[in-house]
Short mmCIF file of C-alpha atoms in Angstrom, two decimals:
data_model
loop_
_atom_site.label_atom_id
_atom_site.label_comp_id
_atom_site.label_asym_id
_atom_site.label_seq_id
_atom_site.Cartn_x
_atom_site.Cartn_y
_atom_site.Cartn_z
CA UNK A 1 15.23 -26.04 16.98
CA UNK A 2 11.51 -24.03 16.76
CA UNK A 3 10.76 -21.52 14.81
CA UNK A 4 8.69 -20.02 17.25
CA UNK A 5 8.90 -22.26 20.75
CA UNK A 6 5.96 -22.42 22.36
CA UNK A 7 6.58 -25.55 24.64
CA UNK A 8 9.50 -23.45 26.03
CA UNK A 9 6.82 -20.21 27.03
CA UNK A 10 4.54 -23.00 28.27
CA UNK A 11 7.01 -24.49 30.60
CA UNK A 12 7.98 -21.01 31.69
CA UNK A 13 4.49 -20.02 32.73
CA UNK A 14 2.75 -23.79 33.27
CA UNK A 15 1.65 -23.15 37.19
CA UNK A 16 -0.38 -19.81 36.65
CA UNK A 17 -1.84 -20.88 33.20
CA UNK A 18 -2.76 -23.50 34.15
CA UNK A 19 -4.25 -22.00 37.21
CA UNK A 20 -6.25 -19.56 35.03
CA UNK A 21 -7.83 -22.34 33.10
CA UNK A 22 -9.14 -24.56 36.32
CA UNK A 23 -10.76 -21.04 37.41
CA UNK A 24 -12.49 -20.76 34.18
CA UNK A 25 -12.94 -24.75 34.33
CA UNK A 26 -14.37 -23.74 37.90
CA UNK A 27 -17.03 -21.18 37.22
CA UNK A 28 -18.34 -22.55 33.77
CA UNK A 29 -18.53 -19.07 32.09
CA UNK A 30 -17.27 -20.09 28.78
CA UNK A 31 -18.11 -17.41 26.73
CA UNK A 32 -17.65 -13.60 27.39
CA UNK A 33 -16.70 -14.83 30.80
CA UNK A 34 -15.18 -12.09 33.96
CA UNK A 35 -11.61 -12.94 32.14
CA UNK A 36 -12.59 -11.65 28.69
CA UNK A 37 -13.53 -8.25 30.84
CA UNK A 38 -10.20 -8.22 32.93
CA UNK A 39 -8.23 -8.74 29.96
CA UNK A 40 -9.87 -5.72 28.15
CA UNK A 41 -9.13 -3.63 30.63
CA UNK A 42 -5.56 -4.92 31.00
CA UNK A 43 -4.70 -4.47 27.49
CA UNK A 44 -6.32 -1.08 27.38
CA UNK A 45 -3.94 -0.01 30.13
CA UNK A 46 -1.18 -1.75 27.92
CA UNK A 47 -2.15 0.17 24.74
CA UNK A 48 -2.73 3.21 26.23
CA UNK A 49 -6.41 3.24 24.59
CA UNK A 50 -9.74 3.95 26.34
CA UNK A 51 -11.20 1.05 24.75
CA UNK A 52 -10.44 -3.02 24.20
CA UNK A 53 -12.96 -5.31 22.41
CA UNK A 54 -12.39 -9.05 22.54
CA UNK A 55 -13.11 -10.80 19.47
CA UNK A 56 -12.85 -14.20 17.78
CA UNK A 57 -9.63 -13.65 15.55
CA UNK A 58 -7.23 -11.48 14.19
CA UNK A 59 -9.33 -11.16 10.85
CA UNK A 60 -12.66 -10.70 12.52
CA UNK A 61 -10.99 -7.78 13.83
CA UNK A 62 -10.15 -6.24 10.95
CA UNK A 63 -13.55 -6.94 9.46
CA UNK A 64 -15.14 -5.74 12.38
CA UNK A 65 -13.18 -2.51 11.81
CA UNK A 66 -14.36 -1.97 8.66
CA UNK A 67 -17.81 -2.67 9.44
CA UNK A 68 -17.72 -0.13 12.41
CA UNK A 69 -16.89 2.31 10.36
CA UNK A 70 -19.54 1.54 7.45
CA UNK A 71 -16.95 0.39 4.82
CA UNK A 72 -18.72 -1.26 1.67
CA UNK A 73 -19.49 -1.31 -1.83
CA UNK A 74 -18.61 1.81 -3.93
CA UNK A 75 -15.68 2.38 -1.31
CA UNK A 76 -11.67 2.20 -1.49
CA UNK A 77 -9.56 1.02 0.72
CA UNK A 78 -5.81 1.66 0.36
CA UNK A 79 -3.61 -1.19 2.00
CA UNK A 80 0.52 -2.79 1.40
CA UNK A 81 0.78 -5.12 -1.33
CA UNK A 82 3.20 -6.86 1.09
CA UNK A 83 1.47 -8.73 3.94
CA UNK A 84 -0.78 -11.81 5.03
CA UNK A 85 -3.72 -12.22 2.95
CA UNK A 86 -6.20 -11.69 5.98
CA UNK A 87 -5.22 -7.66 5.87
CA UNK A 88 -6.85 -7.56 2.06
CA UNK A 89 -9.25 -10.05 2.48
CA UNK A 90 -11.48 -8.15 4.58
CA UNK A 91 -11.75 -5.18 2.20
CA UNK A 92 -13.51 -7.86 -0.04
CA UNK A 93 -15.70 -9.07 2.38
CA UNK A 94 -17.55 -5.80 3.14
CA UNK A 95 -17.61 -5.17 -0.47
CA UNK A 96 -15.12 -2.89 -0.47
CA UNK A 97 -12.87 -2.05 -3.48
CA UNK A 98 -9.04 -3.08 -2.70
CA UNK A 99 -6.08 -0.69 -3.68
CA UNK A 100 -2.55 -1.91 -3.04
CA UNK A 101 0.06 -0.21 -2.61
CA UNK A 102 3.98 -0.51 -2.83
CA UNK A 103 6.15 -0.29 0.28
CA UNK A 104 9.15 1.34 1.44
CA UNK A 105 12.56 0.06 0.74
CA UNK A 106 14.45 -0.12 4.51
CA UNK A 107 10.83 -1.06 6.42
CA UNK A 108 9.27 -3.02 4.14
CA UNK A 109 5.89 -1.14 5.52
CA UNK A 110 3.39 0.72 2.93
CA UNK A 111 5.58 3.51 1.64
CA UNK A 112 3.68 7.21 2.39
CA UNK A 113 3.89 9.07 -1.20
CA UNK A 114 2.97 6.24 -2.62
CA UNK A 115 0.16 6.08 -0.47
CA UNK A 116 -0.51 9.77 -1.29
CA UNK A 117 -0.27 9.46 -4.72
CA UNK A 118 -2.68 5.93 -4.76
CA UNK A 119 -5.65 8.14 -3.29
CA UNK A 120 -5.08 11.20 -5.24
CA UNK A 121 -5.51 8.43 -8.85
CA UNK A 122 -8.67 6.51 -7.06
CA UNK A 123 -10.54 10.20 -6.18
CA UNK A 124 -9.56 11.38 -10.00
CA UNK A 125 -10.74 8.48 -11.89
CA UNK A 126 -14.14 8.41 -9.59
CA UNK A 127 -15.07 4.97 -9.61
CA UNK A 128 -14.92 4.44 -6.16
CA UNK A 129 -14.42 6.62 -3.53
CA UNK A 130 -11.60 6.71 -0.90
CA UNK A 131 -13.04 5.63 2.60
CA UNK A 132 -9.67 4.40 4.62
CA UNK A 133 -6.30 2.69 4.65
CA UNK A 134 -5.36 0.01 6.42
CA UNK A 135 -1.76 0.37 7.31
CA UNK A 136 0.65 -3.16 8.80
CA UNK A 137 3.00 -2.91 11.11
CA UNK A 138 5.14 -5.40 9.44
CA UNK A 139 7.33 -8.19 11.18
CA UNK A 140 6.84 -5.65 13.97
CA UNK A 141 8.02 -2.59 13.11
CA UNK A 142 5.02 -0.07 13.43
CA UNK A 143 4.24 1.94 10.13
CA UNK A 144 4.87 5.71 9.79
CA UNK A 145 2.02 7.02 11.63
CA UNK A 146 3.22 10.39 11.04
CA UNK A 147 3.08 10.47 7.41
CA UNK A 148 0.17 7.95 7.13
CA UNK A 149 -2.23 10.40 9.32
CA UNK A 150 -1.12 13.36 7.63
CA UNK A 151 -2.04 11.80 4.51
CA UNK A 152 -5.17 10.56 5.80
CA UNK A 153 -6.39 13.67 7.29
CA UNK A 154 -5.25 15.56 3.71
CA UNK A 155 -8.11 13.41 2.28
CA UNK A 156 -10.54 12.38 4.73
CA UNK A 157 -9.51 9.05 4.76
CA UNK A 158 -9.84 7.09 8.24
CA UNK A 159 -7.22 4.78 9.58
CA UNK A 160 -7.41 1.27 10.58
CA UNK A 161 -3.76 -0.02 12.22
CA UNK A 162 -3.74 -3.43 11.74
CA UNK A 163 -0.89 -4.35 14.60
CA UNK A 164 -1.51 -8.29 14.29
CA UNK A 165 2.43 -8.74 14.14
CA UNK A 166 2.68 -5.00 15.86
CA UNK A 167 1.77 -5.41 19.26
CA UNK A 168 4.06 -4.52 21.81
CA UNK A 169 5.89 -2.18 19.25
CA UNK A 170 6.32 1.82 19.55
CA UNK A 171 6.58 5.06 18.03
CA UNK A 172 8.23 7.15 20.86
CA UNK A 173 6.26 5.76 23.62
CA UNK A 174 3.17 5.55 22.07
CA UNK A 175 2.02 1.92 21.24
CA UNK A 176 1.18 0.09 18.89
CA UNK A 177 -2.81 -0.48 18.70
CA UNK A 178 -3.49 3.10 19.45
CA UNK A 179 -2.34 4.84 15.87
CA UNK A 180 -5.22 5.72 13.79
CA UNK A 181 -8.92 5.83 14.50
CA UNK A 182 -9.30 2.17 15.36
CA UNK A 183 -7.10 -0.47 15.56
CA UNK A 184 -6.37 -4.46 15.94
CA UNK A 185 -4.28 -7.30 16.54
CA UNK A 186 -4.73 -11.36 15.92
CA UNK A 187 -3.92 -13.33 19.15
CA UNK A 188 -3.17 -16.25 16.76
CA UNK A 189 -0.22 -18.39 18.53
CA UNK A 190 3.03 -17.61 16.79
CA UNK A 191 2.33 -13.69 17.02
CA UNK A 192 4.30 -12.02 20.27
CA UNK A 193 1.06 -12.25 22.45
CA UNK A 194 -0.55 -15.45 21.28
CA UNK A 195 -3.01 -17.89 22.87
CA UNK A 196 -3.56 -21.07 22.76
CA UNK A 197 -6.31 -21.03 19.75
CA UNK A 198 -7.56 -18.35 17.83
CA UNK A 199 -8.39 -14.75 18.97
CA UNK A 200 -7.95 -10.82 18.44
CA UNK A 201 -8.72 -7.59 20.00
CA UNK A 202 -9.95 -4.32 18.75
CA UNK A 203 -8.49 -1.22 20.20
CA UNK A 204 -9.87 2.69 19.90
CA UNK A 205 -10.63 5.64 21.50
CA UNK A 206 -13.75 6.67 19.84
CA UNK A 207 -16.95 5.50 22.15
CA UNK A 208 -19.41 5.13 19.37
CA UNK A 209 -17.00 3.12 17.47
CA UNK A 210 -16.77 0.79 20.53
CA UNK A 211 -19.95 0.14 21.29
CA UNK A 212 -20.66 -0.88 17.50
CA UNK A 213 -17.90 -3.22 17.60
CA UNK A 214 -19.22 -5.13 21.17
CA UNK A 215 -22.67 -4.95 19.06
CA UNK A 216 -21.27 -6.32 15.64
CA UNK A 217 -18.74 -9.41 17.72
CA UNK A 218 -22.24 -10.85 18.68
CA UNK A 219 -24.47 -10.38 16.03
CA UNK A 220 -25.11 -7.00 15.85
CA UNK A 221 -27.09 -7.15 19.50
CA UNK A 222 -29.28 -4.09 20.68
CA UNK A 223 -29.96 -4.42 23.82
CA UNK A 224 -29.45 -7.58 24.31
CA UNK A 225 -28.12 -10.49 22.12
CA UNK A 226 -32.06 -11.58 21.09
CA UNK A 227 -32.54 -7.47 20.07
CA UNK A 228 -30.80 -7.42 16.64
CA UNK A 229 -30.19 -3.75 15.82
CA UNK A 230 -27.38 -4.27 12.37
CA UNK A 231 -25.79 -7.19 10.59
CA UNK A 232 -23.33 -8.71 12.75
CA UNK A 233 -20.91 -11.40 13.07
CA UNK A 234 -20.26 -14.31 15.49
CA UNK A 235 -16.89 -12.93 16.96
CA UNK A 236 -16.62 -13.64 20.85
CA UNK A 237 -13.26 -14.13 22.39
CA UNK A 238 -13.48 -17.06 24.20
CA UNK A 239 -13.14 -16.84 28.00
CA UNK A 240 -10.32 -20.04 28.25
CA UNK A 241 -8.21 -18.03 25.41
CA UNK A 242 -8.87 -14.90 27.43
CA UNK A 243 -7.63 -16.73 30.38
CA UNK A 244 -4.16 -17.84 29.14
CA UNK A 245 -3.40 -14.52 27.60
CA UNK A 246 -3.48 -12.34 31.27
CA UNK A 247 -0.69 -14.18 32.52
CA UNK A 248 0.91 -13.99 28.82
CA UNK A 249 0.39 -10.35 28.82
CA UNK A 250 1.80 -9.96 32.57
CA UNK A 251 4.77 -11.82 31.59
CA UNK A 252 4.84 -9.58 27.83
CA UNK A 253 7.08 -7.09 28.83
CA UNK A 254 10.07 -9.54 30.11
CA UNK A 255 9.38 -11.37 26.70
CA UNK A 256 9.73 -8.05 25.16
CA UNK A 257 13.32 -7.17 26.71
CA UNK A 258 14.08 -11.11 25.68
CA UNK A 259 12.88 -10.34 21.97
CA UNK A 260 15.50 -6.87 21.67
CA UNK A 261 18.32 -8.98 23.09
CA UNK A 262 17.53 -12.05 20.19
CA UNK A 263 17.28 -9.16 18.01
CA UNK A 264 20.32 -7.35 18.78
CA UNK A 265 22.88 -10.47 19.03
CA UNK A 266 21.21 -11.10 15.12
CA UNK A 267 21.88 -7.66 14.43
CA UNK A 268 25.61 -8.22 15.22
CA UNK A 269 26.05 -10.91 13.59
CA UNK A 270 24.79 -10.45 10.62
CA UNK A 271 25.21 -7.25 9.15
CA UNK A 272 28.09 -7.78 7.12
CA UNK A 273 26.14 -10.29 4.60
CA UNK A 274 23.09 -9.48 5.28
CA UNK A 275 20.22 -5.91 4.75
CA UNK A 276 18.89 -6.83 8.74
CA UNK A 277 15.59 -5.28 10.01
CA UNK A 278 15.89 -1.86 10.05
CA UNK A 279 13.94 0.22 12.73
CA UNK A 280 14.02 4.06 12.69
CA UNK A 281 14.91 6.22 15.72
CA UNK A 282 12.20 6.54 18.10
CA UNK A 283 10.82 3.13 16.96
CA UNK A 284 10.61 -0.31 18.79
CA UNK A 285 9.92 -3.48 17.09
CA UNK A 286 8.23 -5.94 18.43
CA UNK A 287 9.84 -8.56 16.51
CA UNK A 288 7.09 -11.04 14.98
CA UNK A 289 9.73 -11.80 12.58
CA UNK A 290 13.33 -11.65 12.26
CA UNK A 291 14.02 -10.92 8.69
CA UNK A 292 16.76 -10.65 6.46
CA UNK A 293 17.65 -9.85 3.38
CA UNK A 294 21.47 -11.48 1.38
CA UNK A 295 23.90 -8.95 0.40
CA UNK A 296 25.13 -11.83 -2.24
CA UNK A 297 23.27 -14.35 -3.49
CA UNK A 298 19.41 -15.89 -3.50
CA UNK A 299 18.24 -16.28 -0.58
CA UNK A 300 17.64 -20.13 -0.97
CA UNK A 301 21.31 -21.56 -0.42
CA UNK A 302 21.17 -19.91 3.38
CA UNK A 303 18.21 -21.79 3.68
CA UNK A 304 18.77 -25.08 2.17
CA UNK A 305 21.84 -25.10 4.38
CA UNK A 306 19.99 -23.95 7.76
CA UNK A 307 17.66 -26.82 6.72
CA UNK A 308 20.59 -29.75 6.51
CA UNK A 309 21.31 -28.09 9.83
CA UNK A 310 17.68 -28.70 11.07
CA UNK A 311 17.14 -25.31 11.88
CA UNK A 312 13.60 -23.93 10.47
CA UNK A 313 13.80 -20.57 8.35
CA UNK A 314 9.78 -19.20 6.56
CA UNK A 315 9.37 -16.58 3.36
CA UNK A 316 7.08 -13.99 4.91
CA UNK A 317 5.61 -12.69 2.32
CA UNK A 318 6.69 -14.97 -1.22
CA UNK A 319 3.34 -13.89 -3.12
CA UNK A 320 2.49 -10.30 -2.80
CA UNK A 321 -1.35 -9.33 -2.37
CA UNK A 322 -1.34 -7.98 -6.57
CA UNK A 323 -0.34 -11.16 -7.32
CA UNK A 324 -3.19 -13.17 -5.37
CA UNK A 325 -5.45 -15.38 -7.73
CA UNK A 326 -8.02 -14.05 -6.19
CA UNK A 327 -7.32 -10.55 -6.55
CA UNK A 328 -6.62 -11.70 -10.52
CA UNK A 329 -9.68 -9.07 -11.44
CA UNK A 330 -7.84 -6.22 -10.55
CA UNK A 331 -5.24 -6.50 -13.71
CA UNK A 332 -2.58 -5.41 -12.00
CA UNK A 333 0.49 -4.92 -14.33
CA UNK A 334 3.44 -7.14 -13.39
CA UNK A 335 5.87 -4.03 -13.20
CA UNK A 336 3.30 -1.93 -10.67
CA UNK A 337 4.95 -3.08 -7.44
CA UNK A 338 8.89 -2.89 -8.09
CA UNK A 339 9.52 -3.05 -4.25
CA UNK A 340 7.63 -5.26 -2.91
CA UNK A 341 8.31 -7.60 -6.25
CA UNK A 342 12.23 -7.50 -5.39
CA UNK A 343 11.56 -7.60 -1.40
CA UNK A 344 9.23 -10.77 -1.49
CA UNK A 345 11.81 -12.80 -3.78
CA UNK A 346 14.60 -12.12 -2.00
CA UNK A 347 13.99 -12.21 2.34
CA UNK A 348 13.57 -14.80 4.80
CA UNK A 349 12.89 -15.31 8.34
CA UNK A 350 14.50 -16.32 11.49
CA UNK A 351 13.96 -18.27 14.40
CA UNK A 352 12.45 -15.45 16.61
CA UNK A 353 11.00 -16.12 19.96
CA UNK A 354 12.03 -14.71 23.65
CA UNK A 355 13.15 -18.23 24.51
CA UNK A 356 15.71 -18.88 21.81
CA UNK A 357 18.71 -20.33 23.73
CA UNK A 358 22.02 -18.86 22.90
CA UNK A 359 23.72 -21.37 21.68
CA UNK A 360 20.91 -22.01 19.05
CA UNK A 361 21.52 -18.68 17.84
CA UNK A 362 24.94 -19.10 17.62
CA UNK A 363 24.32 -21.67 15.39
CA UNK A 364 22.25 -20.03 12.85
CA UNK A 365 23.93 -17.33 13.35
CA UNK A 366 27.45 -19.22 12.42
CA UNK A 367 25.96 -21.35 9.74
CA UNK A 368 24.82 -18.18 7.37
CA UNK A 369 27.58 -16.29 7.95
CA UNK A 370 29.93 -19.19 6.55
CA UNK A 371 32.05 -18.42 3.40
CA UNK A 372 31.14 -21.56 1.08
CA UNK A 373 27.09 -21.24 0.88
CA UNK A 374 26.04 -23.10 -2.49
CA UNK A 375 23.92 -21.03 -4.02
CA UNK A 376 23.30 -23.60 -6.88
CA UNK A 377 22.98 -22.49 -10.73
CA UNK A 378 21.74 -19.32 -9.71
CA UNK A 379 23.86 -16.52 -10.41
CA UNK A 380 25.12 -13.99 -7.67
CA UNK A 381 23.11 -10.63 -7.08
#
């Protein structure tokens, strides 16, 4: 059994991927090729945003982000504690000054007050002054946009949504990659619309912070790519990965429908034993990840026995950002992140994809819901 199956999606969609790639193979237009423009304007009828931007990766994005909006040294930028180390990286690599924060209890995603509180301590102390948050939508689930703007607007704060594991999720309609002032997502493989490589989008509304994201992906071009008007990166979406990911993203919402019916079969069969994903009313998850969280017991003797089973399982997140070696210079105490501390020791992950056969499900699905799991020397919780 996979984790994430992406010989089964392959299979599925073989003829018109294929397809795609002999056109690209055809015309020789590698790089910003016509397919990097059709699928911006695909996923900005998708998002529901006026503007797309292509780019290289899921953390380019970010960074790009960032840089659009003149993040850098002397600034703060408020971000979870619990998430993939790309999200916090980037606030170091404008020169940026990182502030986690803990998350909420039932969605795992940064929790509001807390939020609201971080800010109101950074602006007091005046070392560095607030500039934006970057808020996750976690395994999926988009973050409270309501609360988070609210909060942003209170203090002038812009937002960047960072809907890497997000996209395809909702808040009443609305979609994930068009909360906030500017948004992204990582087209990295295993997330719900992966290609076959790297890559990553940008999403907003705001013109001027479009066009200084198409001039930042390729090196902060003026004109044209030899008139150099800012610092820039080397960020282009390539046109092959481009390519593959229209007739992903034509086939997205099936996968979608596929992803709430995995979803809701784990939903009923595991909520006796275990805290499953919870998403609010009004909310879709996309479902990146399928996580869970024992009732009883440490989390490892489900998985050791999924594993004599051969059946994958993954710790999304085990090491929270606070406790990063490399964010070792910002002292955090060991007591400053209570949730995301208990949350990070305690869940694991699912297989999750739209192709997970039935029967495979039944299996995991029977095997962790046995009575005699050996949870070792470790006591019960």
């Amino acid at each position: 059994m996979q984790f994430i199956d992406l010989q089964k999606q392959y299979k599925h969609l073989k003829t018109r991927i294929d397809k795609r790639i002999q056109t690209v193979l055809d015309h020789g237009k590698y790089i910003l090729g016509p397919e990097v423009k059709e699928l911006e304007e695909r996923l900005s009828d998708f998002v529901g945003v006026k503007h797309s931007i292509g780019v290289a990766n899921g953390t380019d994005a970010l960074q790009l982000a960032l840089m659009a909006l003149d993040v850098g040294p002397g600034d703060a930028v408020f971000t979870t504690t619990f998430t993939f180390f790309a999200t916090a990286e980037v606030i170091s690599l404008v020169g940026a000054h990182p502030v986690f924060v803990d998350i909420d209890a039932q969605t795992y995603n940064i929790d509001p007050d807390l939020l609201d509180k971080a800010i109101e301590r950074v602006a007091t102390e005046g070392k560095y002054a607030p500039k934006a948050v970057i808020s996750v939508d976690l395994f999926g689930l988009p973050a409270d946009y309501d609360a988070i703007s609210a909060i942003a607007g209170k203090h002038g704060l812009k937002i960047i949504e960072d809907a890497a594991q997000g996209f395809g999720g909702s808040i009443n309609g609305k979609m994930a990659g068009s909360f906030g002032d500017i948004a992204t997502t990582s087209f990295f493989p295993a997330k719900p619309l992966g290609c076959y490589g790297d890559g990553g989008a940008v999403f907003t509304n705001n013109d001027e912070l479009a066009e200084k994201v198409i001039s930042l992906r390729v090196h902060g071009k003026g004109v044209d790519k030899y008139d150099n008007i800012r610092i820039g990166l080397n960020s282009r979406l390539d046109t092959i990965q481009a390519a593959i990911l229209l007739e992903k993203l034509a086939e997205f919402p099936r996968e979608m429908e596929l992803r709430q019916s995995v979803a809701g079969r784990y939903d009923a069969a595991l909520h006796n034993q275990f805290h499953i994903p919870f998403v609010p009313d009004g909310y879709v998850s996309s479902w990146a990840q399928y996580t869970i969280r024992p009732i009883k017991g440490p989390r490892e003797g489900y998985m050791t026995q999924l594993k004599e089973s051969s059946i994958p399982t993954t710790v999304y997140y085990g090491k929270n950002m606070h406790e990063q070696t490399a964010f070792s210079f910002l002292n955090h105490q060991c007591d400053s992140f209570p949730i995301a501390d208990e949350i990070s020791r305690a869940v694991f992950s699912l297989p999750m994809h739209p192709y997970l056969d039935y029967l495979e499900q039944c299996e995991v699905s029977s095997i962790l819901t046995r009575d005699k799991i050996n949870f070792g020397s470790t006591s019960e919780k």
